[in-house]
C-alpha positions as protocol buffer text, in pm:
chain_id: "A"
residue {
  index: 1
  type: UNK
  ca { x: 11845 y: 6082 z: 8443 }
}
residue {
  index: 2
  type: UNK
  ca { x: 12144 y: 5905 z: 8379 }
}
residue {
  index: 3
  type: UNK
  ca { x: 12061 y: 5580 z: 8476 }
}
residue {
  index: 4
  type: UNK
  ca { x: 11711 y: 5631 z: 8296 }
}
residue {
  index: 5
  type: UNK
  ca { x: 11897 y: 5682 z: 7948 }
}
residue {
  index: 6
  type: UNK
  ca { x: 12170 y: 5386 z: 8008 }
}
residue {
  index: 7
  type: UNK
  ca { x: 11872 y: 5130 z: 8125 }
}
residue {
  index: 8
  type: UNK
  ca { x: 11574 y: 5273 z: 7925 }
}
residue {
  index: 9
  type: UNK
  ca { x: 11352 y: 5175 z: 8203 }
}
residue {
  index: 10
  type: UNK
  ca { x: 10996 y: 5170 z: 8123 }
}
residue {
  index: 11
  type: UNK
  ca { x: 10708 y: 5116 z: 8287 }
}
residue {
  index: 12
  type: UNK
  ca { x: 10468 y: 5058 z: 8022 }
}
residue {
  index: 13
  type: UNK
  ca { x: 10480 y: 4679 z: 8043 }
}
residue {
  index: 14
  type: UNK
  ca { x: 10322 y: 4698 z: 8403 }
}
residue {
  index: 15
  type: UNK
  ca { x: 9927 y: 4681 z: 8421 }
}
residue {
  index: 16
  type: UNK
  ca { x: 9787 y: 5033 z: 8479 }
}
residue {
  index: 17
  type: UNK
  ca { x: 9581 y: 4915 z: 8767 }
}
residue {
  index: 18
  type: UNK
  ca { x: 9902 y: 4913 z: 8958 }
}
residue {
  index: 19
  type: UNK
  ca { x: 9934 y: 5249 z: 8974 }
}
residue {
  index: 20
  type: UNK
  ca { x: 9640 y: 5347 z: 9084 }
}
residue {
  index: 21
  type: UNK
  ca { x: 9619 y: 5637 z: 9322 }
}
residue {
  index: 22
  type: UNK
  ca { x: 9313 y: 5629 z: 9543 }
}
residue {
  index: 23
  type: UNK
  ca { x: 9177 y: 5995 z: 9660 }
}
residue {
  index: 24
  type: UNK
  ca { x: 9274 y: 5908 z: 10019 }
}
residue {
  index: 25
  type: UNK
  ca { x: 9587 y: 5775 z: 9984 }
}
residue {
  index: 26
  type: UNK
  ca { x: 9647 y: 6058 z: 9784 }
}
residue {
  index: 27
  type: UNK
  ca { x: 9514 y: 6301 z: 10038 }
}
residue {
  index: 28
  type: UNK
  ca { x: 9746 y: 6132 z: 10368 }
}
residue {
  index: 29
  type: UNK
  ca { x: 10078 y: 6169 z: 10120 }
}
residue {
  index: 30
  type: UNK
  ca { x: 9993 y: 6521 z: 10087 }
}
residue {
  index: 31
  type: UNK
  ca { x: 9918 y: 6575 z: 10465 }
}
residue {
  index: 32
  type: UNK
  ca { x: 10262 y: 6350 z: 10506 }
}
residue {
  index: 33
  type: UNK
  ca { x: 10495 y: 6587 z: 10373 }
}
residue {
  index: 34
  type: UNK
  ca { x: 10465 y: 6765 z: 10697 }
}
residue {
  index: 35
  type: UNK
  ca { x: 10351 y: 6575 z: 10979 }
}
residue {
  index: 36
  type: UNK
  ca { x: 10442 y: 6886 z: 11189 }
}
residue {
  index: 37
  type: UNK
  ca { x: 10250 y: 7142 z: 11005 }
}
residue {
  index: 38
  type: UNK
  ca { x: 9932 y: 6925 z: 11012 }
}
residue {
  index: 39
  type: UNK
  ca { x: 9927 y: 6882 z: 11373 }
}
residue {
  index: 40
  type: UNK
  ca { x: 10014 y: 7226 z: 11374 }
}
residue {
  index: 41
  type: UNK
  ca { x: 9681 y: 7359 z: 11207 }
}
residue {
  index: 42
  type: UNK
  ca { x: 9494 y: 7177 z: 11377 }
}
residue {
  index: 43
  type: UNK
  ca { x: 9644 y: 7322 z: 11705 }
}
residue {
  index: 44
  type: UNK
  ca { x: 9545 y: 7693 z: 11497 }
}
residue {
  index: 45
  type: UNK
  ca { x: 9208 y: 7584 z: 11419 }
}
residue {
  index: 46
  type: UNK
  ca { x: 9133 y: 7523 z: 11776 }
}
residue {
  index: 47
  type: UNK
  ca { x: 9277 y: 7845 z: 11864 }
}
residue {
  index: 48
  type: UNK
  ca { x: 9099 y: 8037 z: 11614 }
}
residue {
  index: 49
  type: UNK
  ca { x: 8780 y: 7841 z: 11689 }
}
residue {
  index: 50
  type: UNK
  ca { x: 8642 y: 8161 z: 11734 }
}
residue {
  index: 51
  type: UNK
  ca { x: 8732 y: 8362 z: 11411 }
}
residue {
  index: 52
  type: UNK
  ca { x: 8478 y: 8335 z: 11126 }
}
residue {
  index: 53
  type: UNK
  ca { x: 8723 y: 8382 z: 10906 }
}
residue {
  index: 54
  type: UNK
  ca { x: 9004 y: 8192 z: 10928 }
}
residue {
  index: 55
  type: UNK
  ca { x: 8760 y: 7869 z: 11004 }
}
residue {
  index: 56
  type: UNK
  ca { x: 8651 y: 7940 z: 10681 }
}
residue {
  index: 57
  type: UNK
  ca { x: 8981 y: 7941 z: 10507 }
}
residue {
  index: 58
  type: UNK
  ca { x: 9017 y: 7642 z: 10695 }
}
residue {
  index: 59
  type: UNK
  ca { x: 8783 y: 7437 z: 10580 }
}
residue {
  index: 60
  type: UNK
  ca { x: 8852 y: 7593 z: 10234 }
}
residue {
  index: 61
  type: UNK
  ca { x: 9187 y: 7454 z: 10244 }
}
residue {
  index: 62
  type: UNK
  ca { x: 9069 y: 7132 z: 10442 }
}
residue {
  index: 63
  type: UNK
  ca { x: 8858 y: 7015 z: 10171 }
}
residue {
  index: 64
  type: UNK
  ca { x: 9084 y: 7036 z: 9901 }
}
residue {
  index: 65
  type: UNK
  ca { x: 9311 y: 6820 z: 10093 }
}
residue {
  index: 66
  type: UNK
  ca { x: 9032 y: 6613 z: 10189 }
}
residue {
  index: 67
  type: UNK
  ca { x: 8833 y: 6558 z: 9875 }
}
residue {
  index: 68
  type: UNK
  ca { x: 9105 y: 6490 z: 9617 }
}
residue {
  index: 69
  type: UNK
  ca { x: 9041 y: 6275 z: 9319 }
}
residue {
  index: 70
  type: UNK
  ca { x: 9178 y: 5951 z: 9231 }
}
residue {
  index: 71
  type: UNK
  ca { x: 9490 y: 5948 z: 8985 }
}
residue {
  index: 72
  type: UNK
  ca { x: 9425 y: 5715 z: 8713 }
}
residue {
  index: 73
  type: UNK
  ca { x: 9669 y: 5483 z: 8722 }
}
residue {
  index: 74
  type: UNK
  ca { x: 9799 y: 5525 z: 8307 }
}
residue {
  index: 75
  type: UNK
  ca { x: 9816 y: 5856 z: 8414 }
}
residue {
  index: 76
  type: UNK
  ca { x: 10038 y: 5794 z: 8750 }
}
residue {
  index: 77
  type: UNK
  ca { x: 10258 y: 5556 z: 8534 }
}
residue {
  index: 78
  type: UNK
  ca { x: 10357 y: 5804 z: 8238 }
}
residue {
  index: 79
  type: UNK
  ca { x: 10429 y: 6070 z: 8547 }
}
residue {
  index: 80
  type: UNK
  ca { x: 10698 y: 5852 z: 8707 }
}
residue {
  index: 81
  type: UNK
  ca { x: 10851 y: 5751 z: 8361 }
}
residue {
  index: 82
  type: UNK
  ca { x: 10869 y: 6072 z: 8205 }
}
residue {
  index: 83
  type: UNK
  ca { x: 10886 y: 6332 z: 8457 }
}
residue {
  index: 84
  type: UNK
  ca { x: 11093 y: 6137 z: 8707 }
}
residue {
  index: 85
  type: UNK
  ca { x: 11276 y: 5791 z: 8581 }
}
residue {
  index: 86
  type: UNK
  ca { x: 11350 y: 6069 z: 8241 }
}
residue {
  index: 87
  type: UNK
  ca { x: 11342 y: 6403 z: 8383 }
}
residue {
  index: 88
  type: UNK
  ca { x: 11199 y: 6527 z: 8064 }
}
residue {
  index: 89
  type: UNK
  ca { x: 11101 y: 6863 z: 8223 }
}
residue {
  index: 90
  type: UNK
  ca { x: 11450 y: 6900 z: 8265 }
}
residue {
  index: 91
  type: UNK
  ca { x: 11541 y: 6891 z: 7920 }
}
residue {
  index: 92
  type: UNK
  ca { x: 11243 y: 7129 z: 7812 }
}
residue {
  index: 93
  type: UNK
  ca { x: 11054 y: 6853 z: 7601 }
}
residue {
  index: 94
  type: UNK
  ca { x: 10840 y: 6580 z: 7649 }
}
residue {
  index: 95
  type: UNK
  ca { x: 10606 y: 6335 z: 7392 }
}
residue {
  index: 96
  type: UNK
  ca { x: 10278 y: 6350 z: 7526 }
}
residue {
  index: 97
  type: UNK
  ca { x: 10026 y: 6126 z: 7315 }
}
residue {
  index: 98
  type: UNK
  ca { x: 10167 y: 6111 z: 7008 }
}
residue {
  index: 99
  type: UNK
  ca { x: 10314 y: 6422 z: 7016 }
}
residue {
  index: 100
  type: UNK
  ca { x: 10639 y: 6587 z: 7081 }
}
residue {
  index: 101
  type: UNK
  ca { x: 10670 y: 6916 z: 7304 }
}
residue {
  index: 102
  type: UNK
  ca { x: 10924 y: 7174 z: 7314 }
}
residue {
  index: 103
  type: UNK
  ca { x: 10870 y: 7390 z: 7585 }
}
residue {
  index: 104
  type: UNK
  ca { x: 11154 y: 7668 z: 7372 }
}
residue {
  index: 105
  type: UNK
  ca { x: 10848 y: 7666 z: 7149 }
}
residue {
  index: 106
  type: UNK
  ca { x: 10651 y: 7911 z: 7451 }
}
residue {
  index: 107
  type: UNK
  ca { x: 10736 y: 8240 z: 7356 }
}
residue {
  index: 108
  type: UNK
  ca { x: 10446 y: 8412 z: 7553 }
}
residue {
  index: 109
  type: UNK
  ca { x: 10522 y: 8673 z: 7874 }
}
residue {
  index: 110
  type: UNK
  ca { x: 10554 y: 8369 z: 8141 }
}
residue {
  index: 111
  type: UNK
  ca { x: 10516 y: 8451 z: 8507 }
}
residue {
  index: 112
  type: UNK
  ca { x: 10587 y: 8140 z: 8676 }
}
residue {
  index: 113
  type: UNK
  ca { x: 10560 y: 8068 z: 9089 }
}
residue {
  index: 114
  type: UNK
  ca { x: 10755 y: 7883 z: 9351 }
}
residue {
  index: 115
  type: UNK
  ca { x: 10649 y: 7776 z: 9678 }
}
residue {
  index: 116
  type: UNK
  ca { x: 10897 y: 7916 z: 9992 }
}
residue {
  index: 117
  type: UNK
  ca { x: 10771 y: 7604 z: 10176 }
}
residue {
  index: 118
  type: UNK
  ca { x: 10659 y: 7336 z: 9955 }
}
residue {
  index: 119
  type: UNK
  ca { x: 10814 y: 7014 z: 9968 }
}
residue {
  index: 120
  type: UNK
  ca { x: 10659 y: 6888 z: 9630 }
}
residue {
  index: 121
  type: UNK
  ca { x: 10879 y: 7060 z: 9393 }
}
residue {
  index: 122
  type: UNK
  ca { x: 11158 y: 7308 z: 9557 }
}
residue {
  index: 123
  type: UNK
  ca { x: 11229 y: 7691 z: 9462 }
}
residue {
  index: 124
  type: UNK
  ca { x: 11517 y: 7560 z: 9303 }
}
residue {
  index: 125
  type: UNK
  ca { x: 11331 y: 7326 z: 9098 }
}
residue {
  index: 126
  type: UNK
  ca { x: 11052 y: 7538 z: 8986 }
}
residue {
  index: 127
  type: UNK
  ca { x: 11273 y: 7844 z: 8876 }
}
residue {
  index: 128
  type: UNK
  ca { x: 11416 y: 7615 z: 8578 }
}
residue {
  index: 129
  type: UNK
  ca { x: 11096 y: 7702 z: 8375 }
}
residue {
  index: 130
  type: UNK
  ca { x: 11291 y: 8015 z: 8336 }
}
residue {
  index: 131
  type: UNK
  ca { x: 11557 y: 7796 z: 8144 }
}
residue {
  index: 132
  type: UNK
  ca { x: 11363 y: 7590 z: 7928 }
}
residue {
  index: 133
  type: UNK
  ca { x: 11101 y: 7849 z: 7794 }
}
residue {
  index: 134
  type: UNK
  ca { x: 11141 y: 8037 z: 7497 }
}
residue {
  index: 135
  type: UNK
  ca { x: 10957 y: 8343 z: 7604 }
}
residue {
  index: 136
  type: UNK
  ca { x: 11142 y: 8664 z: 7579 }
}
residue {
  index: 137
  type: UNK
  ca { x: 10962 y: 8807 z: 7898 }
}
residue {
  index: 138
  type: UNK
  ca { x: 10964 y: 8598 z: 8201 }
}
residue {
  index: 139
  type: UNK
  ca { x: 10920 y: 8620 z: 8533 }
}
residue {
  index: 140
  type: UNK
  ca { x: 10948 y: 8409 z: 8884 }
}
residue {
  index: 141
  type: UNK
  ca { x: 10806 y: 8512 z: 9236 }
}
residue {
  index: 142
  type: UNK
  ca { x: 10857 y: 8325 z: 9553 }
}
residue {
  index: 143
  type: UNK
  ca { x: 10555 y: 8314 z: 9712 }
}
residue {
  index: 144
  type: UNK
  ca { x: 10480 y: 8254 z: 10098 }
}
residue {
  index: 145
  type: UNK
  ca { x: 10351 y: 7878 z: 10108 }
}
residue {
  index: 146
  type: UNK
  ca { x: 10366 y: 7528 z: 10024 }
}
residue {
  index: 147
  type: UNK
  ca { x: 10247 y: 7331 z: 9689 }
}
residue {
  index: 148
  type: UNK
  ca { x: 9863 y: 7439 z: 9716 }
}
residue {
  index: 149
  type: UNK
  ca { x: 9898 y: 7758 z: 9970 }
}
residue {
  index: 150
  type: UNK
  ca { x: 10084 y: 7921 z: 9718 }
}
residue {
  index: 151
  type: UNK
  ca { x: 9771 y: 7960 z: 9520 }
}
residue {
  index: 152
  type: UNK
  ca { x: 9501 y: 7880 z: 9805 }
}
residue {
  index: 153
  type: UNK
  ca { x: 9662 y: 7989 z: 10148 }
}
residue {
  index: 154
  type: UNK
  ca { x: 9578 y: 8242 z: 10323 }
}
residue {
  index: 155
  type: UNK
  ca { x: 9878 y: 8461 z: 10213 }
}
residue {
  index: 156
  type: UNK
  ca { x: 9792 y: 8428 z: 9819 }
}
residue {
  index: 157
  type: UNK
  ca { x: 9526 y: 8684 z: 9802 }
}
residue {
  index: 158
  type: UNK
  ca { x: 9784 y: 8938 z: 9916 }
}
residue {
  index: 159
  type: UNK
  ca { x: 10066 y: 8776 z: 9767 }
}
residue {
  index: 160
  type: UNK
  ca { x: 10034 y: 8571 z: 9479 }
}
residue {
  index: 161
  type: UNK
  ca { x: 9697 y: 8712 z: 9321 }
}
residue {
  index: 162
  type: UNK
  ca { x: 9809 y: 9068 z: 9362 }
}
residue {
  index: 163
  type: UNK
  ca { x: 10114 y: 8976 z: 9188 }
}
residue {
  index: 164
  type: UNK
  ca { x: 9890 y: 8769 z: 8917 }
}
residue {
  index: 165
  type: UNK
  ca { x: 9660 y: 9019 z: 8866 }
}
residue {
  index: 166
  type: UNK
  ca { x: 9892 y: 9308 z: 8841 }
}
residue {
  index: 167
  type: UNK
  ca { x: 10140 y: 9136 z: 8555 }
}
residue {
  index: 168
  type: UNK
  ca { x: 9760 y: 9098 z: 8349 }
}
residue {
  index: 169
  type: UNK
  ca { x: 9669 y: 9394 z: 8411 }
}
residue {
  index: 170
  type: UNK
  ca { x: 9968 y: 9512 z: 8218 }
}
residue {
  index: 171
  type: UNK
  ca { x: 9887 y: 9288 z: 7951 }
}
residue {
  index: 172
  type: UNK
  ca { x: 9548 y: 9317 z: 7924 }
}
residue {
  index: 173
  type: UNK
  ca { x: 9501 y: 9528 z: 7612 }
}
């Protein structure tokens, strides 16, 4: 952050097209962030072969990571200026367009999720929504999983959606 305020790097100068993210590039950095882990579901999947069930969840799983989208590259660009180079999350606001967010502005109930495992953006990381929100009820779970199990592994029905749909349910009226 520091060196991003003293140099005022930016990226905007540099053609989109370079930062183009292709869908399968995308896709092997994901699968990268554990090398282990992948080989090791594949070595579950072929013990499991015979469970209907948790084929199915992998092959749910499987073709999320397999059929991403590409990342447009104007879009990849203002990512690594703002969020990284600046660390505007950090501070709670961020220009995006033409306009100027303040995330002290939220002042809805916020229940907000970290993955145990993920390797994308840390517990640590993730539980400074907490500081940066204005919201006078707030709320952070760890949840079993990395950056997509949280929500799509085969712990978040029991985990994460229970949690999820018992905070609305409070809400709901």
């Amino acid at each position: 952050m520091k060196t991003h305020d003293w140099s005022q790097s930016r990226l905007e100068p540099l053609d989109s097209k370079l930062f183009h993210t292709p869908a399968d590039l995308l896709s092997l950095g994901f699968k990268l962030t554990n090398p282990p882990g992948l080989v090791q579901s594949y070595m579950d999947l072929v013990r499991n072969i015979g469970d209907r069930d948790y084929v199915t969840e992998y092959m749910t799983m499987g073709q999320w990571f397999n059929d991403m989208v590409d990342y447009p590259g104007a879009v990849v660009r203002e990512v690594i200026e703002k969020m990284i180079l600046g660390n505007s999350l950090a501070s709670g606001r961020m220009t995006i367009g033409e306009r100027r967010v303040d995330f002290g502005h939220v002042t809805q109930d916020l229940l907000a999720f970290g993955g145990a495992s993920d390797r994308i953006v840390s517990v640590r990381a993730a539980r400074e929504i907490l500081k940066v929100v204005g919201s006078a009820e707030k709320r952070f779970e760890v949840a079993p999983g990395g950056h997509a199990g949280v929500f799509a592994g085969s712990k978040a029905p029991a985990q994460c959606w229970r949690v999820i749909a018992d905070w609305l349910a409070v809400r709901a009226d």
